[in-house]
Amino acid sequence: VLRDRKGHYWYSENTVLYEADKEMQTLRKVPLTSWPACLKEDEAGDIWLSLWTTQFGRLEGNTFRPYKLEGIGGKNILSFIPLGDQTFWLVGTGLCMWVDVKHRKQRIYHEFDNIELRTVYRDKRGNIWLGSYGQGYFLFQNGRFKKMPEDEAHHLKVLHCFRQDLKGFVFMTTN
């Protein structure tokens, strides 16, 4: 579920995406070719989504407009974040990718080809955090990825979500 800046709610039932007002009255239905994996709003108010497997794009009216991604065959997009000015981080099964839609550029980070990344988060300092299923978590800082240390009980092997509090501390949900 996404709540956009207008206070509207976005949710899906199978392969239909719904926009609802604050009272949950349906405003529109958008047919999709597959079910959504992730849904976000960018700084311009555009709604972007990834469809299960390898489709990524934005809504234009009542239509999903996919953006062509190169080199991601056999990989699933599980999550993404908008960075601003139509740039994004996309992560998934064997996938870590930076995409600049506006300038039609992209970069795949092949060090994650065999890692299932489930979540991506940008903190208030602009650092990018990646959480995996079974291989721990990673920090992208100053143009480089760093695998972060795990705890002795290995609770940090599986990361589901990152959140930052008002003091700047980053918290993670784990198994």
Tab-separated table of C-alpha atoms in Angstrom:
chain	number	residue	atom	x	y	z
A	1	VAL	CA	0.000	0.000	0.000
A	2	LEU	CA	1.259	3.453	-0.914
A	3	ARG	CA	-0.154	6.716	0.382
A	4	ASP	CA	0.769	9.485	-2.042
A	5	ARG	CA	1.247	13.190	-1.345
A	6	LYS	CA	-2.426	13.875	-2.199
A	7	GLY	CA	-3.449	11.459	0.540
A	8	HIS	CA	-4.638	8.875	-1.972
A	9	TYR	CA	-4.048	5.189	-1.397
A	10	TRP	CA	-2.626	2.829	-3.993
A	11	TYR	CA	-3.036	-0.938	-3.646
A	12	SER	CA	-3.462	-3.971	-5.862
A	13	GLU	CA	-5.623	-7.034	-6.132
A	14	ASN	CA	-3.865	-9.525	-8.368
A	15	THR	CA	-3.153	-7.705	-11.638
A	16	VAL	CA	-5.256	-4.578	-11.047
A	17	LEU	CA	-3.818	-1.447	-9.404
A	18	TYR	CA	-6.300	0.762	-7.563
A	19	GLU	CA	-6.128	4.418	-6.584
A	20	ALA	CA	-8.522	5.333	-3.758
A	21	ASP	CA	-9.301	8.590	-1.993
A	22	LYS	CA	-9.040	9.213	1.760
A	23	GLU	CA	-12.389	7.485	2.297
A	24	MET	CA	-11.146	4.486	0.261
A	25	GLN	CA	-13.500	5.206	-2.632
A	26	THR	CA	-11.991	3.913	-5.878
A	27	LEU	CA	-10.813	6.710	-8.160
A	28	ARG	CA	-9.311	4.546	-10.885
A	29	LYS	CA	-8.332	1.018	-11.805
A	30	VAL	CA	-5.212	0.296	-13.819
A	31	PRO	CA	-4.923	-3.129	-15.472
A	32	LEU	CA	-1.440	-4.662	-15.268
A	33	THR	CA	0.207	-7.616	-16.984
A	34	SER	CA	1.459	-9.028	-13.661
A	35	TRP	CA	1.122	-8.240	-9.962
A	36	PRO	CA	3.120	-5.341	-8.499
A	37	ALA	CA	6.182	-6.103	-6.390
A	38	CYS	CA	6.925	-2.518	-5.332
A	39	LEU	CA	5.171	0.850	-5.625
A	40	LYS	CA	6.679	4.316	-4.968
A	41	GLU	CA	6.025	7.992	-5.632
A	42	ASP	CA	8.838	10.229	-6.888
A	43	GLU	CA	9.469	13.895	-6.021
A	44	ALA	CA	7.352	15.030	-8.999
A	45	GLY	CA	4.346	13.010	-7.814
A	46	ASP	CA	4.679	10.308	-10.492
A	47	ILE	CA	3.788	6.774	-9.447
A	48	TRP	CA	6.437	4.169	-10.321
A	49	LEU	CA	6.131	0.439	-9.899
A	50	SER	CA	7.851	-2.820	-10.559
A	51	LEU	CA	5.812	-5.747	-11.751
A	52	TRP	CA	6.745	-9.234	-10.676
A	53	THR	CA	9.754	-10.403	-12.656
A	54	THR	CA	11.545	-7.739	-14.666
A	55	GLN	CA	9.176	-4.892	-15.505
A	56	PHE	CA	9.744	-1.409	-14.115
A	57	GLY	CA	7.996	1.785	-15.151
A	58	ARG	CA	5.510	4.495	-14.290
A	59	LEU	CA	1.839	5.212	-14.573
A	60	GLU	CA	0.673	7.545	-17.290
A	61	GLY	CA	-3.046	8.066	-16.844
A	62	ASN	CA	-4.608	4.609	-16.654
A	63	THR	CA	-1.672	2.856	-18.305
A	64	PHE	CA	1.522	1.292	-17.003
A	65	ARG	CA	4.435	2.436	-19.209
A	66	PRO	CA	7.405	0.098	-18.808
A	67	TYR	CA	10.939	1.415	-19.017
A	68	LYS	CA	13.292	-0.847	-20.950
A	69	LEU	CA	15.987	-2.321	-18.733
A	70	GLU	CA	18.991	-4.068	-20.258
A	71	GLY	CA	20.756	-7.168	-18.964
A	72	ILE	CA	18.363	-8.320	-16.258
A	73	GLY	CA	16.987	-11.485	-17.837
A	74	GLY	CA	16.335	-14.172	-15.239
A	75	LYS	CA	16.318	-11.695	-12.367
A	76	ASN	CA	13.349	-10.400	-10.340
A	77	ILE	CA	12.943	-6.800	-9.192
A	78	LEU	CA	11.817	-6.991	-5.558
A	79	SER	CA	12.225	-3.395	-4.423
A	80	PHE	CA	13.357	0.031	-5.592
A	81	ILE	CA	13.718	3.603	-4.386
A	82	PRO	CA	13.527	6.880	-6.282
A	83	LEU	CA	16.524	9.164	-5.730
A	84	GLY	CA	15.205	12.209	-7.564
A	85	ASP	CA	15.375	13.547	-11.109
A	86	GLN	CA	14.151	10.174	-12.465
A	87	THR	CA	17.021	8.151	-10.997
A	88	PHE	CA	16.446	4.921	-9.043
A	89	TRP	CA	18.097	2.024	-7.251
A	90	LEU	CA	16.512	-1.351	-8.131
A	91	VAL	CA	17.262	-4.556	-6.221
A	92	GLY	CA	16.081	-8.140	-6.432
A	93	THR	CA	17.092	-11.712	-7.053
A	94	GLY	CA	20.664	-11.416	-8.335
A	95	LEU	CA	20.084	-7.746	-9.055
A	96	CYS	CA	21.494	-4.437	-7.902
A	97	MET	CA	21.059	-1.670	-10.435
A	98	TRP	CA	21.204	2.114	-10.682
A	99	VAL	CA	18.929	3.584	-13.358
A	100	ASP	CA	18.723	7.097	-14.787
A	101	VAL	CA	15.484	7.142	-16.785
A	102	LYS	CA	15.834	10.755	-17.906
A	103	HIS	CA	19.243	10.232	-19.531
A	104	ARG	CA	18.639	6.550	-20.435
A	105	LYS	CA	21.614	5.239	-18.423
A	106	GLN	CA	21.953	2.256	-16.148
A	107	ARG	CA	24.576	0.341	-14.232
A	108	ILE	CA	24.378	-3.212	-12.943
A	109	TYR	CA	26.544	-4.135	-9.948
A	110	HIS	CA	27.559	-7.720	-10.711
A	111	GLU	CA	28.933	-8.403	-7.238
A	112	PHE	CA	25.276	-9.106	-6.328
A	113	ASP	CA	24.576	-11.562	-9.174
A	114	ASN	CA	24.226	-14.461	-6.701
A	115	ILE	CA	22.583	-12.580	-3.834
A	116	GLU	CA	18.875	-12.071	-3.247
A	117	LEU	CA	18.477	-8.426	-2.279
A	118	ARG	CA	15.077	-7.743	-0.765
A	119	THR	CA	15.193	-4.120	0.296
A	120	VAL	CA	16.939	-0.855	-0.499
A	121	TYR	CA	16.904	2.328	1.598
A	122	ARG	CA	18.497	5.774	1.374
A	123	ASP	CA	19.317	7.401	4.697
A	124	LYS	CA	19.326	11.131	5.463
A	125	ARG	CA	23.024	11.393	4.560
A	126	GLY	CA	22.420	9.860	1.129
A	127	ASN	CA	23.955	6.467	1.926
A	128	ILE	CA	22.280	3.471	0.284
A	129	TRP	CA	21.536	0.399	2.419
A	130	LEU	CA	20.792	-3.011	0.890
A	131	GLY	CA	19.254	-5.907	2.789
A	132	SER	CA	19.510	-9.497	1.595
A	133	TYR	CA	17.901	-12.822	2.271
A	134	GLY	CA	20.680	-14.899	3.771
A	135	GLN	CA	23.795	-12.869	2.964
A	136	GLY	CA	23.491	-9.966	5.389
A	137	TYR	CA	23.397	-6.285	4.559
A	138	PHE	CA	25.479	-3.817	2.607
A	139	LEU	CA	26.250	-0.099	2.601
A	140	PHE	CA	26.893	1.965	-0.538
A	141	GLN	CA	28.933	4.980	0.514
A	142	ASN	CA	31.380	7.168	-1.420
A	143	GLY	CA	30.783	5.152	-4.593
A	144	ARG	CA	31.605	1.747	-3.065
A	145	PHE	CA	29.731	-1.169	-1.525
A	146	LYS	CA	30.778	-2.549	1.840
A	147	LYS	CA	29.452	-5.746	3.404
A	148	MET	CA	28.522	-4.906	6.961
A	149	PRO	CA	29.450	-7.114	9.939
A	150	GLU	CA	27.017	-9.706	11.245
A	151	ASP	CA	26.187	-10.448	14.832
A	152	GLU	CA	27.382	-13.670	16.482
A	153	ALA	CA	23.906	-15.247	16.368
A	154	HIS	CA	23.578	-14.403	12.629
A	155	HIS	CA	20.299	-12.531	13.055
A	156	LEU	CA	21.559	-9.961	10.546
A	157	LYS	CA	21.804	-12.499	7.704
A	158	VAL	CA	18.211	-11.755	6.664
A	159	LEU	CA	17.161	-8.093	6.423
A	160	HIS	CA	13.623	-7.037	5.590
A	161	CYS	CA	13.492	-3.288	6.103
A	162	PHE	CA	15.526	-0.236	7.103
A	163	ARG	CA	14.167	2.834	8.931
A	164	GLN	CA	15.867	5.904	10.326
A	165	ASP	CA	14.784	7.769	13.430
A	166	LEU	CA	14.881	11.520	14.012
A	167	LYS	CA	18.343	11.275	15.594
A	168	GLY	CA	19.789	9.568	12.505
A	169	PHE	CA	20.011	6.008	13.837
A	170	VAL	CA	19.190	3.372	11.228
A	171	PHE	CA	17.110	0.405	12.423
A	172	MET	CA	16.651	-2.910	10.620
A	173	THR	CA	14.005	-5.624	10.824
A	174	THR	CA	15.449	-9.132	10.729
A	175	ASN	CA	14.432	-12.749	11.261
